[in-house]
Amino acid sequence: MVFDTYGNKDNKSILMIHPMFTSKDYFKDKIELLTKEYFLILPTLSGHYYKSIYRSMKDEMDCIDKFLQENGIKKLNFIVGFSLGGNIAYSYFCTHPDLVEYAVIDSAPIFKFPKFIKKRFYNKYKKCLLKIKQNNVDIAKELNKCFNGMGQMQKVIAPKVDLQSLLGLIESCYNVPLYDMSADIQSRLTFVYGSKDIARFCLPRIKRYRSAKFVKVKNCNHCGYFMNNVTDYITEFLEK
């Protein structure tokens, strides 16, 4: 994992984690707006740049811990994650409730599937990755077949991801434990899903968090609300 920071360190701190097969550049068009009010921390997950391997969610969370400690950051006002990044943000918040004030978990596939389902996803994504690495296909179009319309945003990074990383990514997407939290901690947690997002089918599993906030955005696809309405997103979720 590598980190980039933007803005004034004296502002409220916000750590944002990108979806699978993207990078910190997922946020590049939003940085100027976000840094008006926030000190912005943008990691790029392991396995999403050359000569790196994504191994596990725990390793990524350990990297966040190390970065915050080395930079003297003792509190995050917000952690925000999208899709796979949402799974990591959720797990980090649940295990660091004294460090993170609020969490926004957007389009996160918080599932725990049996081995044969995970293998099916692995084989599907493996086939897609091998095909796009051939460089003679429409990469975005091929990715869209697997990733809910995300292909245009994934097409630069996906060819860099190797199959060893894919194993760890599948585990982090589809083998996510649920954490016990007090009602007070739950109240600092917001889940966001589009009404057209397939990840919304994990909602029955996470509705156990009765004190958390759940937002379903009408006519919105995977990660679509932030990408298309960032000003409204900030007003609704990031102004506490």
PDB file of C-alpha atoms in Angstrom:
ATOM      1  CA  MET A   1       0.000   0.000   0.000  1.00  0.00           C
ATOM      2  CA  VAL A   2       1.221   3.479  -0.860  1.00  0.00           C
ATOM      3  CA  PHE A   3      -0.193   6.781   0.371  1.00  0.00           C
ATOM      4  CA  ASP A   4      -0.710  10.265  -1.020  1.00  0.00           C
ATOM      5  CA  THR A   5      -1.943  13.210   1.026  1.00  0.00           C
ATOM      6  CA  TYR A   6      -3.535  16.479  -0.016  1.00  0.00           C
ATOM      7  CA  GLY A   7      -4.578  19.668   1.743  1.00  0.00           C
ATOM      8  CA  ASN A   8      -3.970  21.267   5.093  1.00  0.00           C
ATOM      9  CA  LYS A   9      -3.076  18.864   7.892  1.00  0.00           C
ATOM     10  CA  ASP A  10      -4.840  21.156  10.371  1.00  0.00           C
ATOM     11  CA  ASN A  11      -8.200  20.434   8.713  1.00  0.00           C
ATOM     12  CA  LYS A  12     -10.412  17.502   9.557  1.00  0.00           C
ATOM     13  CA  SER A  13      -8.763  14.290   8.362  1.00  0.00           C
ATOM     14  CA  ILE A  14     -10.463  11.925   5.944  1.00  0.00           C
ATOM     15  CA  LEU A  15      -9.062   8.657   4.629  1.00  0.00           C
ATOM     16  CA  MET A  16     -10.738   7.386   1.443  1.00  0.00           C
ATOM     17  CA  ILE A  17     -10.210   3.898   0.019  1.00  0.00           C
ATOM     18  CA  HIS A  18     -10.828   3.197  -3.651  1.00  0.00           C
ATOM     19  CA  PRO A  19     -12.669   0.225  -5.224  1.00  0.00           C
ATOM     20  CA  MET A  20     -10.978  -2.891  -6.534  1.00  0.00           C
ATOM     21  CA  PHE A  21      -8.986  -2.503  -9.786  1.00  0.00           C
ATOM     22  CA  THR A  22      -8.712   1.272  -9.362  1.00  0.00           C
ATOM     23  CA  SER A  23      -6.226   3.456  -7.464  1.00  0.00           C
ATOM     24  CA  LYS A  24      -6.069   6.754  -5.611  1.00  0.00           C
ATOM     25  CA  ASP A  25      -6.709   8.333  -9.025  1.00  0.00           C
ATOM     26  CA  TYR A  26     -10.299   7.179  -8.626  1.00  0.00           C
ATOM     27  CA  PHE A  27     -10.661  10.401  -6.618  1.00  0.00           C
ATOM     28  CA  LYS A  28      -8.549  12.704  -8.806  1.00  0.00           C
ATOM     29  CA  ASP A  29     -11.453  14.835 -10.065  1.00  0.00           C
ATOM     30  CA  LYS A  30     -12.735  15.311  -6.506  1.00  0.00           C
ATOM     31  CA  ILE A  31      -9.497  16.270  -4.732  1.00  0.00           C
ATOM     32  CA  GLU A  32      -9.766  20.030  -5.225  1.00  0.00           C
ATOM     33  CA  LEU A  33     -13.280  20.106  -3.790  1.00  0.00           C
ATOM     34  CA  LEU A  34     -12.508  17.784  -0.876  1.00  0.00           C
ATOM     35  CA  THR A  35      -9.361  19.647   0.217  1.00  0.00           C
ATOM     36  CA  LYS A  36     -11.309  22.856   0.773  1.00  0.00           C
ATOM     37  CA  GLU A  37     -12.403  21.382   4.098  1.00  0.00           C
ATOM     38  CA  TYR A  38     -10.403  18.217   4.670  1.00  0.00           C
ATOM     39  CA  PHE A  39      -6.899  16.864   4.982  1.00  0.00           C
ATOM     40  CA  LEU A  40      -7.209  14.052   2.482  1.00  0.00           C
ATOM     41  CA  ILE A  41      -5.385  10.720   2.796  1.00  0.00           C
ATOM     42  CA  LEU A  42      -5.580   8.501  -0.277  1.00  0.00           C
ATOM     43  CA  PRO A  43      -3.983   5.057  -0.210  1.00  0.00           C
ATOM     44  CA  THR A  44      -3.539   2.870  -3.250  1.00  0.00           C
ATOM     45  CA  LEU A  45      -4.109  -0.727  -2.234  1.00  0.00           C
ATOM     46  CA  SER A  46      -1.390  -3.320  -2.613  1.00  0.00           C
ATOM     47  CA  GLY A  47      -1.643  -5.308  -5.822  1.00  0.00           C
ATOM     48  CA  HIS A  48      -2.916  -2.259  -7.678  1.00  0.00           C
ATOM     49  CA  TYR A  49       0.497  -1.041  -8.821  1.00  0.00           C
ATOM     50  CA  TYR A  50       3.435  -2.903 -10.336  1.00  0.00           C
ATOM     51  CA  LYS A  51       5.674  -5.077  -8.150  1.00  0.00           C
ATOM     52  CA  SER A  52       3.149  -5.316  -5.338  1.00  0.00           C
ATOM     53  CA  ILE A  53       0.903  -8.135  -4.146  1.00  0.00           C
ATOM     54  CA  TYR A  54      -2.432  -7.836  -2.389  1.00  0.00           C
ATOM     55  CA  ARG A  55      -2.419 -10.495   0.323  1.00  0.00           C
ATOM     56  CA  SER A  56      -5.140  -9.753   2.856  1.00  0.00           C
ATOM     57  CA  MET A  57      -7.362  -7.145   4.420  1.00  0.00           C
ATOM     58  CA  LYS A  58      -5.347  -7.436   7.626  1.00  0.00           C
ATOM     59  CA  ASP A  59      -2.137  -6.506   5.808  1.00  0.00           C
ATOM     60  CA  GLU A  60      -3.811  -3.432   4.318  1.00  0.00           C
ATOM     61  CA  MET A  61      -5.134  -2.363   7.716  1.00  0.00           C
ATOM     62  CA  ASP A  62      -1.684  -2.845   9.215  1.00  0.00           C
ATOM     63  CA  CYS A  63      -0.328  -0.512   6.524  1.00  0.00           C
ATOM     64  CA  ILE A  64      -2.891   2.117   7.513  1.00  0.00           C
ATOM     65  CA  ASP A  65      -1.854   1.774  11.161  1.00  0.00           C
ATOM     66  CA  LYS A  66       1.805   2.189  10.245  1.00  0.00           C
ATOM     67  CA  PHE A  67       1.158   5.248   8.087  1.00  0.00           C
ATOM     68  CA  LEU A  68      -0.900   6.997  10.757  1.00  0.00           C
ATOM     69  CA  GLN A  69       1.676   6.263  13.464  1.00  0.00           C
ATOM     70  CA  GLU A  70       4.623   7.400  11.331  1.00  0.00           C
ATOM     71  CA  ASN A  71       2.838  10.632  10.467  1.00  0.00           C
ATOM     72  CA  GLY A  72       1.640  11.412  13.969  1.00  0.00           C
ATOM     73  CA  ILE A  73      -2.036  11.173  13.060  1.00  0.00           C
ATOM     74  CA  LYS A  74      -3.875  10.200  16.214  1.00  0.00           C
ATOM     75  CA  LYS A  75      -7.417  10.606  14.931  1.00  0.00           C
ATOM     76  CA  LEU A  76      -9.341  10.198  11.684  1.00  0.00           C
ATOM     77  CA  ASN A  77     -12.498  12.264  11.519  1.00  0.00           C
ATOM     78  CA  PHE A  78     -13.764  10.085   8.669  1.00  0.00           C
ATOM     79  CA  ILE A  79     -12.906   6.874   6.914  1.00  0.00           C
ATOM     80  CA  VAL A  80     -14.763   6.374   3.633  1.00  0.00           C
ATOM     81  CA  GLY A  81     -14.525   3.283   1.456  1.00  0.00           C
ATOM     82  CA  PHE A  82     -16.048   2.225  -1.828  1.00  0.00           C
ATOM     83  CA  SER A  83     -16.802  -1.378  -2.830  1.00  0.00           C
ATOM     84  CA  LEU A  84     -13.741  -3.435  -1.756  1.00  0.00           C
ATOM     85  CA  GLY A  85     -12.463  -0.239  -0.150  1.00  0.00           C
ATOM     86  CA  GLY A  86     -15.732  -0.157   1.772  1.00  0.00           C
ATOM     87  CA  ASN A  87     -15.067  -3.611   3.193  1.00  0.00           C
ATOM     88  CA  ILE A  88     -11.642  -2.456   4.370  1.00  0.00           C
ATOM     89  CA  ALA A  89     -13.003   0.807   5.775  1.00  0.00           C
ATOM     90  CA  TYR A  90     -15.764  -1.085   7.594  1.00  0.00           C
ATOM     91  CA  SER A  91     -13.299  -3.524   9.146  1.00  0.00           C
ATOM     92  CA  TYR A  92     -10.860  -0.781  10.082  1.00  0.00           C
ATOM     93  CA  PHE A  93     -13.571   1.299  11.751  1.00  0.00           C
ATOM     94  CA  CYS A  94     -14.936  -1.680  13.674  1.00  0.00           C
ATOM     95  CA  THR A  95     -11.485  -2.579  14.995  1.00  0.00           C
ATOM     96  CA  HIS A  96     -10.391   1.039  15.659  1.00  0.00           C
ATOM     97  CA  PRO A  97     -13.503   2.798  17.034  1.00  0.00           C
ATOM     98  CA  ASP A  98     -11.394   5.036  19.301  1.00  0.00           C
ATOM     99  CA  LEU A  99      -9.252   6.208  16.378  1.00  0.00           C
ATOM    100  CA  VAL A 100     -11.968   6.790  13.754  1.00  0.00           C
ATOM    101  CA  GLU A 101     -14.843   9.151  14.515  1.00  0.00           C
ATOM    102  CA  TYR A 102     -17.175   8.358  11.600  1.00  0.00           C
ATOM    103  CA  ALA A 103     -17.277   5.808   8.778  1.00  0.00           C
ATOM    104  CA  VAL A 104     -19.092   5.917   5.449  1.00  0.00           C
ATOM    105  CA  ILE A 105     -19.252   2.497   3.809  1.00  0.00           C
ATOM    106  CA  ASP A 106     -20.335   2.826   0.182  1.00  0.00           C
ATOM    107  CA  SER A 107     -21.362  -0.062  -2.096  1.00  0.00           C
ATOM    108  CA  ALA A 108     -19.448  -2.547   0.046  1.00  0.00           C
ATOM    109  CA  PRO A 109     -20.096  -6.251  -0.686  1.00  0.00           C
ATOM    110  CA  ILE A 110     -20.102  -7.315   2.949  1.00  0.00           C
ATOM    111  CA  PHE A 111     -20.725 -10.978   2.239  1.00  0.00           C
ATOM    112  CA  LYS A 112     -19.406 -14.205   3.711  1.00  0.00           C
ATOM    113  CA  PHE A 113     -19.712 -16.841   1.023  1.00  0.00           C
ATOM    114  CA  PRO A 114     -18.798 -20.553   1.142  1.00  0.00           C
ATOM    115  CA  LYS A 115     -15.653 -21.731  -0.577  1.00  0.00           C
ATOM    116  CA  PHE A 116     -17.335 -22.879  -3.783  1.00  0.00           C
ATOM    117  CA  ILE A 117     -18.951 -19.453  -4.340  1.00  0.00           C
ATOM    118  CA  LYS A 118     -15.625 -17.682  -3.801  1.00  0.00           C
ATOM    119  CA  LYS A 119     -14.012 -20.091  -6.260  1.00  0.00           C
ATOM    120  CA  ARG A 120     -16.679 -19.252  -8.822  1.00  0.00           C
ATOM    121  CA  PHE A 121     -15.939 -15.531  -8.465  1.00  0.00           C
ATOM    122  CA  TYR A 122     -12.214 -16.189  -8.667  1.00  0.00           C
ATOM    123  CA  ASN A 123     -12.571 -18.154 -11.897  1.00  0.00           C
ATOM    124  CA  LYS A 124     -14.840 -15.501 -13.401  1.00  0.00           C
ATOM    125  CA  TYR A 125     -12.467 -12.652 -12.552  1.00  0.00           C
ATOM    126  CA  LYS A 126      -9.426 -14.704 -13.552  1.00  0.00           C
ATOM    127  CA  LYS A 127     -10.896 -15.268 -17.006  1.00  0.00           C
ATOM    128  CA  CYS A 128     -11.568 -11.544 -17.311  1.00  0.00           C
ATOM    129  CA  LEU A 129      -8.049 -10.542 -16.216  1.00  0.00           C
ATOM    130  CA  LEU A 130      -6.367 -12.987 -18.564  1.00  0.00           C
ATOM    131  CA  LYS A 131      -8.461 -11.720 -21.438  1.00  0.00           C
ATOM    132  CA  ILE A 132      -7.741  -8.027 -20.872  1.00  0.00           C
ATOM    133  CA  LYS A 133      -4.014  -8.690 -20.469  1.00  0.00           C
ATOM    134  CA  GLN A 134      -3.968  -9.803 -24.100  1.00  0.00           C
ATOM    135  CA  ASN A 135      -4.329  -6.136 -25.159  1.00  0.00           C
ATOM    136  CA  ASN A 136      -6.553  -6.943 -28.103  1.00  0.00           C
ATOM    137  CA  VAL A 137      -9.953  -6.428 -26.469  1.00  0.00           C
ATOM    138  CA  ASP A 138     -12.008  -3.478 -25.289  1.00  0.00           C
ATOM    139  CA  ILE A 139     -10.786  -3.544 -21.683  1.00  0.00           C
ATOM    140  CA  ALA A 140     -13.576  -1.416 -20.220  1.00  0.00           C
ATOM    141  CA  LYS A 141     -16.225  -3.490 -21.983  1.00  0.00           C
ATOM    142  CA  GLU A 142     -14.778  -6.757 -20.690  1.00  0.00           C
ATOM    143  CA  LEU A 143     -14.543  -5.413 -17.140  1.00  0.00           C
ATOM    144  CA  ASN A 144     -18.146  -4.200 -17.268  1.00  0.00           C
ATOM    145  CA  LYS A 145     -19.249  -7.803 -17.695  1.00  0.00           C
ATOM    146  CA  CYS A 146     -17.933  -8.583 -14.208  1.00  0.00           C
ATOM    147  CA  PHE A 147     -17.951  -5.311 -12.324  1.00  0.00           C
ATOM    148  CA  ASN A 148     -21.308  -3.644 -12.537  1.00  0.00           C
ATOM    149  CA  GLY A 149     -20.438  -0.843 -14.960  1.00  0.00           C
ATOM    150  CA  MET A 150     -17.090   0.057 -13.362  1.00  0.00           C
ATOM    151  CA  GLY A 151     -14.952  -0.834 -16.401  1.00  0.00           C
ATOM    152  CA  GLN A 152     -14.117   2.684 -17.535  1.00  0.00           C
ATOM    153  CA  MET A 153     -12.677   3.485 -14.104  1.00  0.00           C
ATOM    154  CA  GLN A 154     -10.868   0.135 -13.815  1.00  0.00           C
ATOM    155  CA  LYS A 155      -9.322  -0.172 -17.266  1.00  0.00           C
ATOM    156  CA  VAL A 156      -5.942   1.382 -16.403  1.00  0.00           C
ATOM    157  CA  ILE A 157      -5.267  -0.549 -13.193  1.00  0.00           C
ATOM    158  CA  ALA A 158      -6.892  -3.941 -13.838  1.00  0.00           C
ATOM    159  CA  PRO A 159      -4.199  -5.127 -16.302  1.00  0.00           C
ATOM    160  CA  LYS A 160      -1.587  -4.570 -13.566  1.00  0.00           C
ATOM    161  CA  VAL A 161      -3.286  -6.953 -11.115  1.00  0.00           C
ATOM    162  CA  ASP A 162      -1.862 -10.472 -11.047  1.00  0.00           C
ATOM    163  CA  LEU A 163      -3.577 -13.712 -10.148  1.00  0.00           C
ATOM    164  CA  GLN A 164      -1.815 -14.022  -6.797  1.00  0.00           C
ATOM    165  CA  SER A 165      -3.332 -10.696  -5.764  1.00  0.00           C
ATOM    166  CA  LEU A 166      -6.710 -11.831  -7.072  1.00  0.00           C
ATOM    167  CA  LEU A 167      -6.821 -14.640  -4.502  1.00  0.00           C
ATOM    168  CA  GLY A 168      -6.450 -12.152  -1.655  1.00  0.00           C
ATOM    169  CA  LEU A 169      -8.898  -9.733  -3.231  1.00  0.00           C
ATOM    170  CA  ILE A 170     -11.592 -12.397  -3.482  1.00  0.00           C
ATOM    171  CA  GLU A 171     -11.200 -13.168   0.223  1.00  0.00           C
ATOM    172  CA  SER A 172     -11.467  -9.482   1.118  1.00  0.00           C
ATOM    173  CA  CYS A 173     -14.562  -9.047  -1.035  1.00  0.00           C
ATOM    174  CA  TYR A 174     -16.499 -12.162  -0.144  1.00  0.00           C
ATOM    175  CA  ASN A 175     -15.300 -13.429   3.222  1.00  0.00           C
ATOM    176  CA  VAL A 176     -15.995 -10.496   5.531  1.00  0.00           C
ATOM    177  CA  PRO A 177     -16.749 -11.130   9.216  1.00  0.00           C
ATOM    178  CA  LEU A 178     -19.343  -9.064  11.064  1.00  0.00           C
ATOM    179  CA  TYR A 179     -18.174  -7.274  14.184  1.00  0.00           C
ATOM    180  CA  ASP A 180     -20.077  -6.715  17.399  1.00  0.00           C
ATOM    181  CA  MET A 181     -20.484  -3.024  18.183  1.00  0.00           C
ATOM    182  CA  SER A 182     -22.273  -1.010  20.823  1.00  0.00           C
ATOM    183  CA  ALA A 183     -25.208   1.142  19.755  1.00  0.00           C
ATOM    184  CA  ASP A 184     -23.044   4.240  20.234  1.00  0.00           C
ATOM    185  CA  ILE A 185     -20.379   2.989  17.829  1.00  0.00           C
ATOM    186  CA  GLN A 186     -23.022   1.846  15.343  1.00  0.00           C
ATOM    187  CA  SER A 187     -24.497   5.351  15.308  1.00  0.00           C
ATOM    188  CA  ARG A 188     -21.255   6.663  13.777  1.00  0.00           C
ATOM    189  CA  LEU A 189     -21.552   4.280  10.838  1.00  0.00           C
ATOM    190  CA  THR A 190     -23.323   5.005   7.532  1.00  0.00           C
ATOM    191  CA  PHE A 191     -23.939   2.433   4.804  1.00  0.00           C
ATOM    192  CA  VAL A 192     -24.701   3.687   1.281  1.00  0.00           C
ATOM    193  CA  TYR A 193     -26.053   1.557  -1.588  1.00  0.00           C
ATOM    194  CA  GLY A 194     -27.586   2.377  -4.940  1.00  0.00           C
ATOM    195  CA  SER A 195     -30.960   0.865  -5.729  1.00  0.00           C
ATOM    196  CA  LYS A 196     -29.371  -0.750  -8.827  1.00  0.00           C
ATOM    197  CA  ASP A 197     -26.243  -1.963  -7.063  1.00  0.00           C
ATOM    198  CA  ILE A 198     -25.883  -5.731  -6.752  1.00  0.00           C
ATOM    199  CA  ALA A 199     -23.895  -5.221  -3.523  1.00  0.00           C
ATOM    200  CA  ARG A 200     -27.142  -4.087  -1.866  1.00  0.00           C
ATOM    201  CA  PHE A 201     -28.052  -7.743  -1.432  1.00  0.00           C
ATOM    202  CA  CYS A 202     -25.783  -7.849   1.613  1.00  0.00           C
ATOM    203  CA  LEU A 203     -28.167  -5.471   3.415  1.00  0.00           C
ATOM    204  CA  PRO A 204     -30.139  -8.207   5.236  1.00  0.00           C
ATOM    205  CA  ARG A 205     -26.853  -9.358   6.759  1.00  0.00           C
ATOM    206  CA  ILE A 206     -25.790  -5.932   8.061  1.00  0.00           C
ATOM    207  CA  LYS A 207     -29.215  -4.708   9.169  1.00  0.00           C
ATOM    208  CA  ARG A 208     -28.266  -6.102  12.559  1.00  0.00           C
ATOM    209  CA  TYR A 209     -26.651  -2.693  13.149  1.00  0.00           C
ATOM    210  CA  ARG A 210     -29.899  -1.057  14.184  1.00  0.00           C
ATOM    211  CA  SER A 211     -28.293   2.196  15.293  1.00  0.00           C
ATOM    212  CA  ALA A 212     -26.368   2.684  12.032  1.00  0.00           C
ATOM    213  CA  LYS A 213     -27.652   4.824   9.180  1.00  0.00           C
ATOM    214  CA  PHE A 214     -28.658   3.082   5.945  1.00  0.00           C
ATOM    215  CA  VAL A 215     -29.093   5.080   2.741  1.00  0.00           C
ATOM    216  CA  LYS A 216     -30.414   3.585  -0.494  1.00  0.00           C
ATOM    217  CA  VAL A 217     -29.949   5.990  -3.405  1.00  0.00           C
ATOM    218  CA  LYS A 218     -32.690   5.707  -6.021  1.00  0.00           C
ATOM    219  CA  ASN A 219     -31.664   4.807  -9.593  1.00  0.00           C
ATOM    220  CA  CYS A 220     -27.997   4.650  -8.601  1.00  0.00           C
ATOM    221  CA  ASN A 221     -25.514   1.946  -9.533  1.00  0.00           C
ATOM    222  CA  HIS A 222     -22.322   0.739  -7.855  1.00  0.00           C
ATOM    223  CA  CYS A 223     -20.458   3.709  -6.280  1.00  0.00           C
ATOM    224  CA  GLY A 224     -22.504   6.018  -8.481  1.00  0.00           C
ATOM    225  CA  TYR A 225     -23.706   8.592  -5.949  1.00  0.00           C
ATOM    226  CA  PHE A 226     -20.232   9.818  -5.008  1.00  0.00           C
ATOM    227  CA  MET A 227     -18.975   9.888  -8.581  1.00  0.00           C
ATOM    228  CA  ASN A 228     -21.956  11.778  -9.964  1.00  0.00           C
ATOM    229  CA  ASN A 229     -23.029  13.959  -7.038  1.00  0.00           C
ATOM    230  CA  VAL A 230     -19.956  14.613  -4.918  1.00  0.00           C
ATOM    231  CA  THR A 231     -21.191  17.985  -3.597  1.00  0.00           C
ATOM    232  CA  ASP A 232     -24.411  16.419  -2.302  1.00  0.00           C
ATOM    233  CA  TYR A 233     -22.397  13.485  -0.981  1.00  0.00           C
ATOM    234  CA  ILE A 234     -20.199  15.768   1.100  1.00  0.00           C
ATOM    235  CA  THR A 235     -23.203  17.651   2.473  1.00  0.00           C
ATOM    236  CA  GLU A 236     -25.102  14.507   3.362  1.00  0.00           C
ATOM    237  CA  PHE A 237     -22.359  12.298   4.776  1.00  0.00           C
ATOM    238  CA  LEU A 238     -19.197  14.288   5.560  1.00  0.00           C
ATOM    239  CA  GLU A 239     -20.421  17.353   7.390  1.00  0.00           C
ATOM    240  CA  LYS A 240     -20.656  16.447  11.058  1.00  0.00           C
TER     241      LYS A 240
END
